[in-house]
Coordinates of C-alpha atoms and ligand atoms in Angstrom, one line a residue:
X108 CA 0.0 0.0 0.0
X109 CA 1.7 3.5 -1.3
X110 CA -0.1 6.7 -0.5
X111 CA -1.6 8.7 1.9
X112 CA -2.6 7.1 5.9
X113 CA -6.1 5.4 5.6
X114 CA -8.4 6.9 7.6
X115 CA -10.0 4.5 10.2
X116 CA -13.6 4.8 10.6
X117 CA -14.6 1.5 11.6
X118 CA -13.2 -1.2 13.8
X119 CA -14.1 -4.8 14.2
X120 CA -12.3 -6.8 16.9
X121 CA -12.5 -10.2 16.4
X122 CA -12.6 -12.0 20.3
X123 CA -14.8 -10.7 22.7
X124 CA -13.0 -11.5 25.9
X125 CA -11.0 -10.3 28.9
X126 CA -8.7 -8.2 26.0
X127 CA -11.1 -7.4 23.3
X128 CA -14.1 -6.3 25.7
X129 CA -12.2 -3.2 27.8
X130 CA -9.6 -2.4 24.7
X131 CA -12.2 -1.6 22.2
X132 CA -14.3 0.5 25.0
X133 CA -11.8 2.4 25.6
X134 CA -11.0 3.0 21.8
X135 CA -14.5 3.7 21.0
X136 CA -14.8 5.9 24.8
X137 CA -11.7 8.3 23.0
X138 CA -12.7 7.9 19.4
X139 CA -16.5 9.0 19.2
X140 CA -15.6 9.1 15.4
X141 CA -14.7 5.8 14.9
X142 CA -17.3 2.9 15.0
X143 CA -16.2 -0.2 16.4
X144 CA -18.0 -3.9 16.8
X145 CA -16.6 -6.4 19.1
X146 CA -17.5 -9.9 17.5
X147 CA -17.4 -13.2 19.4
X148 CA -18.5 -16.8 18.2
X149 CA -19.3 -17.2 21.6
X150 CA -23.2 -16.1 21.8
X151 CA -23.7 -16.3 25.4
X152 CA -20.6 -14.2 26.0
X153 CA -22.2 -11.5 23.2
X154 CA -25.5 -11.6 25.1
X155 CA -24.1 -11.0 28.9
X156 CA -21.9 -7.9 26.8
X157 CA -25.5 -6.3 26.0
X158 CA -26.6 -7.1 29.2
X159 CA -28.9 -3.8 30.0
X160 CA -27.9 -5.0 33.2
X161 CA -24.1 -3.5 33.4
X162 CA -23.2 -5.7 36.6
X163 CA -23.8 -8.5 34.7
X164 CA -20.9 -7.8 32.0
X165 CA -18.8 -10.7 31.4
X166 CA -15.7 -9.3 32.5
X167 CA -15.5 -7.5 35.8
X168 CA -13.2 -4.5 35.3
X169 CA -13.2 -1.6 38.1
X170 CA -14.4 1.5 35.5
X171 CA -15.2 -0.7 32.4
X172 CA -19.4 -0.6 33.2
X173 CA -19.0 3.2 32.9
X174 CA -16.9 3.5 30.2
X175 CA -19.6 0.7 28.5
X176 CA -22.3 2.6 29.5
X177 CA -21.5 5.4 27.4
X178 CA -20.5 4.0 24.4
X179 CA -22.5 1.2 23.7
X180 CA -25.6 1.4 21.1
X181 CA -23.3 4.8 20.4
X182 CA -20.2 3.6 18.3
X183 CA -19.6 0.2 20.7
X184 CA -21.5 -2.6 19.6
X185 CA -21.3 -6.2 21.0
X186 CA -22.1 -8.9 17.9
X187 CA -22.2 -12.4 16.5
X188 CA -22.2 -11.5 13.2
X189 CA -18.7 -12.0 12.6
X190 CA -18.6 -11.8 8.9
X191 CA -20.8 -8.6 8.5
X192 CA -18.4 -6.6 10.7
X193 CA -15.0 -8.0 8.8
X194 CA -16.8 -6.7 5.8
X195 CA -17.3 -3.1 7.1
X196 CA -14.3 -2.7 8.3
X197 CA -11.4 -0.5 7.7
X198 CA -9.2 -2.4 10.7
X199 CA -9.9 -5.9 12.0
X200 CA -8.4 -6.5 15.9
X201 CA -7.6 -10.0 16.0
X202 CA -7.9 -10.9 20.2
X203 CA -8.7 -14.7 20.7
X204 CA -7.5 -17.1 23.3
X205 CA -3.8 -18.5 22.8
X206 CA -3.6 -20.5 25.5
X207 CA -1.0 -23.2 25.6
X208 CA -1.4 -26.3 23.7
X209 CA -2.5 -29.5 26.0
X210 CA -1.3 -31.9 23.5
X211 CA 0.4 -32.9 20.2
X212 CA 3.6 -30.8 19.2
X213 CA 4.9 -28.7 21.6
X214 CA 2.1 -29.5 24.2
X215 CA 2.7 -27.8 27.4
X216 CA 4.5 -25.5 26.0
X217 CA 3.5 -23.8 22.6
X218 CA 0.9 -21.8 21.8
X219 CA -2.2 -22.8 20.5
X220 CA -2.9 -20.8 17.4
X221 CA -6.1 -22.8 15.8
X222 CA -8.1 -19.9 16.8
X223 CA -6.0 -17.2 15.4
X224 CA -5.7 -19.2 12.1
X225 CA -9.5 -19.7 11.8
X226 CA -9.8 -15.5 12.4
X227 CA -6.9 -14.8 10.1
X228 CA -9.2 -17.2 7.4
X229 CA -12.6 -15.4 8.4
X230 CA -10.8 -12.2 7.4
X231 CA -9.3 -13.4 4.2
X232 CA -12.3 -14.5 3.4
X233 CA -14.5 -11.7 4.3
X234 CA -12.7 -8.5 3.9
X235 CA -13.5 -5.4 1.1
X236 CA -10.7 -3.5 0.1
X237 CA -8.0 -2.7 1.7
X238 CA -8.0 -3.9 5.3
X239 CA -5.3 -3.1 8.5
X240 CA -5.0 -6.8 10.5
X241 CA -3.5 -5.7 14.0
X242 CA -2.5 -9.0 16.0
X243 CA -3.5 -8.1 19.5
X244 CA -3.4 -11.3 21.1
X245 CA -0.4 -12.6 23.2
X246 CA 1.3 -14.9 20.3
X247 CA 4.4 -16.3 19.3
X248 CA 7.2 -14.4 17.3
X249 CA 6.8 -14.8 13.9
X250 CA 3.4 -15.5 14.0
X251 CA 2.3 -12.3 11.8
X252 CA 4.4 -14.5 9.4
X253 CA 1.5 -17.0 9.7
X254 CA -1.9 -14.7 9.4
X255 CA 0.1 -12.9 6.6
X256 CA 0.5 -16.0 4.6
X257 CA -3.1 -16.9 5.2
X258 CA -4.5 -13.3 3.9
X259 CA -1.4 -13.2 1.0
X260 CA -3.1 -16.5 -0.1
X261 CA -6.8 -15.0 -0.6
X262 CA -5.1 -11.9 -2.2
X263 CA -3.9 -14.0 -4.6
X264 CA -7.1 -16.2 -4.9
X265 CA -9.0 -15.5 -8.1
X266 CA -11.8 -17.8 -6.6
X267 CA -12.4 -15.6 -3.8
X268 CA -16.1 -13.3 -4.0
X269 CA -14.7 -10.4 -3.0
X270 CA -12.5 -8.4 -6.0
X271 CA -8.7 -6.5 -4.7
X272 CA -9.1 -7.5 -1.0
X273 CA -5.8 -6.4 0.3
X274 CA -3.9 -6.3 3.8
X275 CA -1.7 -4.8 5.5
X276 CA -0.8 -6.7 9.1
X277 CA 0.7 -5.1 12.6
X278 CA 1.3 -6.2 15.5
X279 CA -0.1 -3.9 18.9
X280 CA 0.2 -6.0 21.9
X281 CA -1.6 -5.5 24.7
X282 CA -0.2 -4.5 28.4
X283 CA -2.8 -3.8 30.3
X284 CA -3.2 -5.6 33.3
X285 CA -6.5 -7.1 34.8
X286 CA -8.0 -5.3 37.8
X287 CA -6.8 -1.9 35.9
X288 CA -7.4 -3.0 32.5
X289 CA -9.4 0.9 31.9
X290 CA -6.3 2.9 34.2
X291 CA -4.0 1.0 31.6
X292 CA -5.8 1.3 28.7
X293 CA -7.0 5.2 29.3
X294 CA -2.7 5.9 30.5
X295 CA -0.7 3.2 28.7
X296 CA 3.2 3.3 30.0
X297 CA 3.8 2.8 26.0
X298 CA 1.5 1.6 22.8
X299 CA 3.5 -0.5 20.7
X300 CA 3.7 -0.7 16.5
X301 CA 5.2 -3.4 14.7
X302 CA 4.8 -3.4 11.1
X303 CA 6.4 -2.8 8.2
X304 CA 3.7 -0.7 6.3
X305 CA 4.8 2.9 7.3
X306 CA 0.7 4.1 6.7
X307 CA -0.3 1.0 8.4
X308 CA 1.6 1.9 11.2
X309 CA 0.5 5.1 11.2
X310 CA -3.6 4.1 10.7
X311 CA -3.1 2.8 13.7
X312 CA -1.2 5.3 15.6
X313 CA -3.9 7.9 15.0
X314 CA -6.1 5.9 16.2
X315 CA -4.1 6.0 19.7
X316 CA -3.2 9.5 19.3
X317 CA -7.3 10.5 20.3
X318 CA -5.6 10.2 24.0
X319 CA -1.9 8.8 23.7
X320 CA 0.7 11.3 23.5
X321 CA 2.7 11.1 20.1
X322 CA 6.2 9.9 22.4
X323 CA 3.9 7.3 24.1
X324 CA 3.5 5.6 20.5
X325 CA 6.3 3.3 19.8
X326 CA 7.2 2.0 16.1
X327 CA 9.3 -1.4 15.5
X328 CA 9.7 -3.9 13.1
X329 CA 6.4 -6.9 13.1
X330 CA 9.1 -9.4 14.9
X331 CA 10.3 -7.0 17.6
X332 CA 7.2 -6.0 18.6
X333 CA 5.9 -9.5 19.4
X334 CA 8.9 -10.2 21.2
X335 CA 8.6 -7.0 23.4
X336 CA 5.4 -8.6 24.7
X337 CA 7.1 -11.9 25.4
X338 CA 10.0 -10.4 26.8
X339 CA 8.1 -7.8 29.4
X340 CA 5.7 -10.5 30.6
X341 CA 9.1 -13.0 31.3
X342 CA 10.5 -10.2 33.0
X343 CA 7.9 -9.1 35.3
X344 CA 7.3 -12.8 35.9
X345 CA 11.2 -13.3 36.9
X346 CA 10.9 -10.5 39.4
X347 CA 8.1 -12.5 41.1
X348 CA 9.9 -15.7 41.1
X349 CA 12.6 -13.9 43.0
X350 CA 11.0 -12.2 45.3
X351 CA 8.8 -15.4 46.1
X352 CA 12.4 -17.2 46.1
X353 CA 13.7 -15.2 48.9
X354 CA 10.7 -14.7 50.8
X355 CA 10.9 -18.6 51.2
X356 CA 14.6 -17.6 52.7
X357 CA 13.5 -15.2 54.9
X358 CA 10.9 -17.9 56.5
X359 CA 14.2 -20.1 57.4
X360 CA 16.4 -17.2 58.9
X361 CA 14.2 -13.8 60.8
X362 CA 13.9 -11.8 58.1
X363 CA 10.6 -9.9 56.3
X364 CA 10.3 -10.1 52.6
X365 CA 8.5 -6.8 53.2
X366 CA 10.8 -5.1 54.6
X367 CA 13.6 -6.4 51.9
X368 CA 11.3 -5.2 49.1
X369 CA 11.1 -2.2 50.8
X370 CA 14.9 -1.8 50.5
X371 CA 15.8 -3.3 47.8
X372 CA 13.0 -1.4 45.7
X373 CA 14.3 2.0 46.7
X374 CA 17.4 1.4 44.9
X375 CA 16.3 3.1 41.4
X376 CA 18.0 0.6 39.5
X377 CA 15.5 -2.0 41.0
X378 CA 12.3 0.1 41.4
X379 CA 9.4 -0.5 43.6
X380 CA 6.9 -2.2 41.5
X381 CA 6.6 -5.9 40.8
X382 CA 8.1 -7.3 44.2
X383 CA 5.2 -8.5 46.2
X384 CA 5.6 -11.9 47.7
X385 CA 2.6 -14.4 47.3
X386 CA 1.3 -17.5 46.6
X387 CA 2.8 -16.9 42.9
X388 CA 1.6 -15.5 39.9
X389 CA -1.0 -16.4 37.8
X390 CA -3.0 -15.3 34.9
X391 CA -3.6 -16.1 31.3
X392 CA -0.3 -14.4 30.0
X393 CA 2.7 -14.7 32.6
X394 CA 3.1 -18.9 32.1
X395 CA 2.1 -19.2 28.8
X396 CA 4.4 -16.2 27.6
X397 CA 7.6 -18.0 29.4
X398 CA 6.3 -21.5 27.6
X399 CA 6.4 -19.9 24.9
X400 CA 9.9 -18.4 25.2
X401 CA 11.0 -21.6 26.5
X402 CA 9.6 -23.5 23.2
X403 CA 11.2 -21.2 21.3
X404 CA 14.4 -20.8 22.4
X405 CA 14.5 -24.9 22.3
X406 CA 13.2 -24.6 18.4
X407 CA 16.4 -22.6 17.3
X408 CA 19.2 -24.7 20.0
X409 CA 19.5 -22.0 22.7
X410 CA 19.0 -25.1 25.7
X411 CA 20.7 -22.5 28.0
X412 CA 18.8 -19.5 27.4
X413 CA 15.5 -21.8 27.8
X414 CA 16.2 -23.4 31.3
X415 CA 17.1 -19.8 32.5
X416 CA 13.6 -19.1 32.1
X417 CA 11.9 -22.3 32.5
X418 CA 13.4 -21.9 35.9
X419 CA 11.2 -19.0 36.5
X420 CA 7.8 -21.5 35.9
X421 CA 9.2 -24.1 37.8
X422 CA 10.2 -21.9 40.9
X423 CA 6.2 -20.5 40.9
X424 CA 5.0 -23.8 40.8
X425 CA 6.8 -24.9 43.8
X426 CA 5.8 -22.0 46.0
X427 CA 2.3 -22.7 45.1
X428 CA 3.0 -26.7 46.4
X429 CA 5.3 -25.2 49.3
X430 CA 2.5 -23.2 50.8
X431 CA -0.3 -26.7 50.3
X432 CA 2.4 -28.4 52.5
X433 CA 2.7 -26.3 55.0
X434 CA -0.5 -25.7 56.1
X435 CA -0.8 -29.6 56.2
X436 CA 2.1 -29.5 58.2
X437 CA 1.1 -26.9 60.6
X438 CA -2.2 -28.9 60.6
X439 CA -0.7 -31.5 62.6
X440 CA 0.2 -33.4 59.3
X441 CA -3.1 -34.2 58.1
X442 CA -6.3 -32.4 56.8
X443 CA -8.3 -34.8 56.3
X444 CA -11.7 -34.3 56.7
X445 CA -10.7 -31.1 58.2
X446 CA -12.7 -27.6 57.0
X447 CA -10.7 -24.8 55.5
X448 CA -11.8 -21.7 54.7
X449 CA -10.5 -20.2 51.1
X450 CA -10.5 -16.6 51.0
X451 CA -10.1 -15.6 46.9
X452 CA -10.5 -17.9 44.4
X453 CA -9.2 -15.5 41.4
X454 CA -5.5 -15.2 40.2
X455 CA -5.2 -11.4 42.0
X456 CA -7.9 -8.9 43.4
X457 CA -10.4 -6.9 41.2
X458 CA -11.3 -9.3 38.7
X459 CA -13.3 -12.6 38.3
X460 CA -10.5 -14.3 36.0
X461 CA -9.7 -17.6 37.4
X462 CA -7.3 -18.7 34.8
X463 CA -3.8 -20.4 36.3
X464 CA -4.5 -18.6 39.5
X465 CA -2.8 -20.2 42.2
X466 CA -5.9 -21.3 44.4
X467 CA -6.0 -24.2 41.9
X468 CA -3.4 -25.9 42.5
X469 CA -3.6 -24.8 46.2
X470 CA -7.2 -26.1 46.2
X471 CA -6.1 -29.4 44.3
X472 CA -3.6 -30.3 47.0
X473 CA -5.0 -29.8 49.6
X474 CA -8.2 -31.9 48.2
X475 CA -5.8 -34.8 47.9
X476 CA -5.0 -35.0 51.3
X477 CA -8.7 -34.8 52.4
X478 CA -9.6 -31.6 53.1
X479 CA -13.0 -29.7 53.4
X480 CA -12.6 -27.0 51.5
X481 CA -14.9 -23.6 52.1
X482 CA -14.4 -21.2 49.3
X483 CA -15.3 -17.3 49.4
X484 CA -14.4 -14.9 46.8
X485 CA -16.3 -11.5 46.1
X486 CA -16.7 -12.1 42.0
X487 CA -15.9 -15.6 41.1
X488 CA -19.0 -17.9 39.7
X489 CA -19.2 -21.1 41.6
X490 CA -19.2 -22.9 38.3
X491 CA -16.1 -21.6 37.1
X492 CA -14.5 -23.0 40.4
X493 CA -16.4 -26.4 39.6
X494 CA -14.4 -26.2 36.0
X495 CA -11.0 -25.3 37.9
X496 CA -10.8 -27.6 40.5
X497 CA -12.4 -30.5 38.1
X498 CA -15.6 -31.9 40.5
X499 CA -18.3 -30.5 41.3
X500 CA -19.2 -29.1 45.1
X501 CA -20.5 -30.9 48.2
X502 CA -23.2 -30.0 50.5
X503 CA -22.1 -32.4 52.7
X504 CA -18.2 -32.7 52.9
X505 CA -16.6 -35.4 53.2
X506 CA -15.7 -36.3 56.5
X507 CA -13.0 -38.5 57.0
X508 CA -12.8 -40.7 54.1
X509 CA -10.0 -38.9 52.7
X510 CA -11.8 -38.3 49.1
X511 CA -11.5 -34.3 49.8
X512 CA -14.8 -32.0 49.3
X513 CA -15.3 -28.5 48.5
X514 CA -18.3 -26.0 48.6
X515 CA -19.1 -22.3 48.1
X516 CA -19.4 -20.0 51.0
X517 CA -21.5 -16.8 50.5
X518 CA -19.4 -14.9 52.7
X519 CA -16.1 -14.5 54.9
X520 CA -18.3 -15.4 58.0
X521 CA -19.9 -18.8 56.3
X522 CA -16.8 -20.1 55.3
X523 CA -14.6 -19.8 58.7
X524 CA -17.5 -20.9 60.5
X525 CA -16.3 -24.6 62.0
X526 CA -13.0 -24.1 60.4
X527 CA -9.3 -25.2 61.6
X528 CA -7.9 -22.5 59.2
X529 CA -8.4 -20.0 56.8
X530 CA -6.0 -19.3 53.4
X531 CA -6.0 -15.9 52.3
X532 CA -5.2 -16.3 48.6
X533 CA -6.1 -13.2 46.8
X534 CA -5.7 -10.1 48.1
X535 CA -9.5 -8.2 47.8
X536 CA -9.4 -5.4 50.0
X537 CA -12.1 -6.6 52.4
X538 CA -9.5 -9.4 53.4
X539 CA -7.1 -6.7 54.5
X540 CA -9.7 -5.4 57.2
X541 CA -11.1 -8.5 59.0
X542 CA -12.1 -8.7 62.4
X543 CA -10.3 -11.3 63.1
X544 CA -11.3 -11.7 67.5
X545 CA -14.8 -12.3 65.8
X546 CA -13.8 -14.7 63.5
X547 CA -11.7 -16.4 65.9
X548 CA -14.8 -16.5 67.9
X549 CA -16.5 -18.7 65.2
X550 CA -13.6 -21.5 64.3
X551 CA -12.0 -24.8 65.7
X552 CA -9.1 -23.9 68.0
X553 CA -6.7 -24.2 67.6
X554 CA -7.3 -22.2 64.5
X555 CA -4.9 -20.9 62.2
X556 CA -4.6 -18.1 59.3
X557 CA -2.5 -19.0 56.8
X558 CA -2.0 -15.4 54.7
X559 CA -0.1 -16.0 51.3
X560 CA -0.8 -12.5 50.4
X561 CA 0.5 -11.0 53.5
X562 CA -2.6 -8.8 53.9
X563 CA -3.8 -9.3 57.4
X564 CA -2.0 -7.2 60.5
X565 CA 0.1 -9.5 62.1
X566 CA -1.3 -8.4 65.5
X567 CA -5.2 -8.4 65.3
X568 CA -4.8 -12.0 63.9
X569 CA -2.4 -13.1 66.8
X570 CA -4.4 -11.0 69.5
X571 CA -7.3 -12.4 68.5
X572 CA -5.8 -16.1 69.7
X573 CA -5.2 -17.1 65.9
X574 CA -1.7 -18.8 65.3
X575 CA -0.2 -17.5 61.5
X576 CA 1.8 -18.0 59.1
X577 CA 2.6 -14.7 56.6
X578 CA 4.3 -15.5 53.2
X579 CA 7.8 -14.5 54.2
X580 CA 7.6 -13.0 57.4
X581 CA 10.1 -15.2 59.6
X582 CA 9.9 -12.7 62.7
X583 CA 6.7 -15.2 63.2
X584 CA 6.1 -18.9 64.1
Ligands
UDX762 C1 0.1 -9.2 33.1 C2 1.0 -8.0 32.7 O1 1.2 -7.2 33.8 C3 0.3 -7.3 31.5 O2 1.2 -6.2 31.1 C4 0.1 -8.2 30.4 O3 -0.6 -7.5 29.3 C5 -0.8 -9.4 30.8 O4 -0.1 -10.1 31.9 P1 -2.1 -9.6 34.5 O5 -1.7 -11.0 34.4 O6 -3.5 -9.2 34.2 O7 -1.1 -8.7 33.6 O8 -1.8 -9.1 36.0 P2 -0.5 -8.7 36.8 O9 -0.9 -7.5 37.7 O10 0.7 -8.6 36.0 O11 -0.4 -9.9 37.8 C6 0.0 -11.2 37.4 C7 0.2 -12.1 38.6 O12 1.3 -11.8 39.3 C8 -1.0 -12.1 39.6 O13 -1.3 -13.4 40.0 C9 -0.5 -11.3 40.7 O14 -1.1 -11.6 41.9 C10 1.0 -11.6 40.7 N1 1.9 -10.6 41.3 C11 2.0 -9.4 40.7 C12 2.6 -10.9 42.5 O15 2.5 -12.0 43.0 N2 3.4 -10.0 43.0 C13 3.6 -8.7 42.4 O16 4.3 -7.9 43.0 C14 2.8 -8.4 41.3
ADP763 P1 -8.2 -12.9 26.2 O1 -7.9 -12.9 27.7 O2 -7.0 -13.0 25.3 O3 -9.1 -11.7 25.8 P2 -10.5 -14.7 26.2 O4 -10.5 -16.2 26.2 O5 -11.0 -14.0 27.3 O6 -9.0 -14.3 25.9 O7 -11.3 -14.2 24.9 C1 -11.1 -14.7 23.6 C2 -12.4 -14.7 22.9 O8 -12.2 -15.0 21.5 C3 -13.4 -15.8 23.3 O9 -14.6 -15.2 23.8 C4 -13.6 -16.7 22.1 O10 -15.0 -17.2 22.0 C5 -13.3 -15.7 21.0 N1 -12.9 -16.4 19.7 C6 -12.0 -17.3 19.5 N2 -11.9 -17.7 18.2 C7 -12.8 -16.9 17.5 C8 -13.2 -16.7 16.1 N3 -12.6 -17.5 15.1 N4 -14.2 -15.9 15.8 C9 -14.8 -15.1 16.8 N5 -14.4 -15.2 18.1 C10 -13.5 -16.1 18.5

């Protein structure tokens, strides 16, 4: 494509999910001008988008039901009709799933691309004229490779119903982070451009430029900018791993991860952010991302540079097994038949996204050694715990036949009520505040708070007669 920029005047985003939902209200909040249709296969997850109801959006975002609110029925509309808006538009968002593939080559580590194939075919098939295809999902590098192939092919196909479909294809990874998806989205650190269509590039960056200031608006080449998404998710990851890594140390010897972040974060080079110790991370992008990288770096020989970060995975995983065992070992060495209260059930605070969060594998460990589990969190569905923890809940528990049971409690109170312990494993605000003497008042003593978020004050929880364990805090126990 030679000439002058395209104007963009309508946007389709193909994926209707924790990524496509807040980005494209956000695009079509700043750019009244601009009309943009969010379409999904997935007809139940269009329908709770047009919800009149806006509690009942799919995603829970603090600030997205607002930002919905105005937009929607305006120039934001949520759709099925996948092939009607890849017709109209000017720019197709691809943002499907790529999560990591469960089986066949590369399994377990990988991405799964089938759904951004079939998307890349859906546009090839149904775009008019000449169309911008902006990769906004979390994929591979070189993948652009892949959905330019795919739309090259129907250029070229004299078959095809449509006359001089043409493409241009960029990549615009997303950074925004879950809980402050619309803060991230409406102040983005940087928005990133790979391509190698210089009016491409700029279609897109004037599309950003309704609220991004022009320095903010980064141009690479297609392969670099996939990377950069890759590499910042590994190293934000890496600086969880370590933190998590010596909070583990500072159990053994006296010290307070706290108080180490504190002063290790104030050295500039270090920074602040990013050094919470917890029960790990989770999340659709951290794991997969590092998989990825792994795979990758296996694919072209570099074994070294691939167990440097496999390492990182492999470290989260164990903290998230580390912190089962010891509250089975603080439990006397068994939990069977034994209720424990859950507190959070999603992968951090502020959203209902349950995906790799580490209460699943908590959960899972601590079924298999018999446990009655009680699970509270403000925003997760009770069937999306059922499809995480793979069984379905029990009114009755299990006593102690060592099968391990689990139910949902409706609040904080329900679910301590009878219990030997309660996990804190997300940090929602209202578990910072607890009163913790009337609590106490309500479990099996000797009762224990396990806090993997180190959220609670150490002193109501121990004044109130509750032993505790606080990830990294070895001034305790
Ligand atoms: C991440 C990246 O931050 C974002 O840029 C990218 O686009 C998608 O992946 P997200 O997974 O939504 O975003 O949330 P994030 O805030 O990064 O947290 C990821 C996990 O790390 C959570 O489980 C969180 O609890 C954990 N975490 C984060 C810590 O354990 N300690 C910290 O200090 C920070
Ligand atoms: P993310 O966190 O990356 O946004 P989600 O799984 O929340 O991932 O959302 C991806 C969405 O993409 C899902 O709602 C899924 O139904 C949708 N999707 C996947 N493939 C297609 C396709 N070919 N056409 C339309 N929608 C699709």
């Amino acid at each position: 494509m030679t000439g002058s920029v395209p104007a963009i005047r309508t946007i389709c985003c193909i994926g209707a999910g924790y990524v496509g939902g807040p980005t494209m209200a956000v695009i079509a909040d700043r750019c009244p001008g601009i009309q943009v249709t969010v379409v999904d296969l997935n007809a139940e997850r269009i329908a709770a988008w047009n919800d009149p109801d806006l509690s009942r959006l799919p995603v829970y975002e603090p600030g997205l039901d607002a930002v919905v609110g105005r937009c929607r029925g305006r120039n934001l509309f949520f759709s099925t009709e996948v092939e009607a808006a890849i017709a109209a538009a000017d720019m197709v968002f691809l943002s499907v799933n790529t999560p990591t593939k469960t089986k066949g080559l590369g399994a377990g580590q990988a991405s799964d691309l089938r759904w951004v194939e079939a998307s890349a075919r859906s546009v090839a098939a149904h775009a008019r004229g000449h169309t911008i295809v902006v990769e906004k999902s979390t994929l591979p590098v070189r993948t652009a490779a892949t959905v330019q192939a795919i739309l090259q092919a129907a250029q070229g196909d004299a078959t095809a119903t449509h006359d001089q479909a043409t493409f241009s294809v960029l990549s615009n990874p997303e950074f925004l982070a879950e809980g402050t998806a619309i803060a991230d989205l409406e102040q983005p650190d940087r928005v990133l451009i790979g391509g190698d269509d210089p009016q491409a590039i700029e279609a897109l960056a004037s599309v950003y430029a309704h609220w991004v200031p022009q320095e903010r608006i980064l141009r690479t080449n297609l392969w670099s900018s996939e990377l950069s998404k890759l590499t910042a998710n590994a190293f934000l990851a890496q600086r969880i791993s370590s933190i998590n890594s010596i909070a583990a140390f500072c159990e053994s010897t006296g010290a307070e991860v706290g108080e180490v972040a504190r002063a290790i974060g104030t050295d500039s080079r270090i920074g602040p952010k990013f050094l919470q110790a917890g029960p790990g991370f989770g999340g659709s992008c951290f794991q997969k991302d590092i998989l990825n990288l792994v795979y990758l770096c296996g694919h072209y020989g570099l074994h070294e540079v691939a167990a440097y970060w496999q390492s990182v995975v492999d470290l989260n995983t164990w903290q998230q097994h580390r912190i089962a065992r010891l509250v089975v070992n603080n439990l006397f060495g068994t939990v069977t038949g034994k209720r424990l209260a859950v507190l959070g059930f999603a992968f951090k605070a502020d959203t209902n996204d349950t995906r790799e969060a580490p209460a699943i594998r908590i959960c899972r460990d601590l079924l298999e050694e018999g446990a009655e589990l009680a699970i509270h969190d403000p925003k997760v569905a009770p069937e999306q715990i059922s499809r995480d923890l793979g069984s379905a809940p029990s009114a009755s528990g299990s006593g102690l036949t060592g099968e391990g049971s689990w139910q949902v409690a409706a609040s904080v109170e329900e679910a301590v009520r009878g219990a030997d312990a309660a996990l804190i494993l997300t940090e929602w605000q209202v578990f910072r505040e607890l009163p913790w003497a009337d609590l106490a008042a309500q479990m099996r003593q000797p009762a224990w708070v396990f806090d993997a978020r180190a959220v609670v004050d150490p002193e109501v929880v121990r004044s109130a007669g509750l032993r505790l364990w606080r990830v990294g805090d070895g001034r305790i126990g």
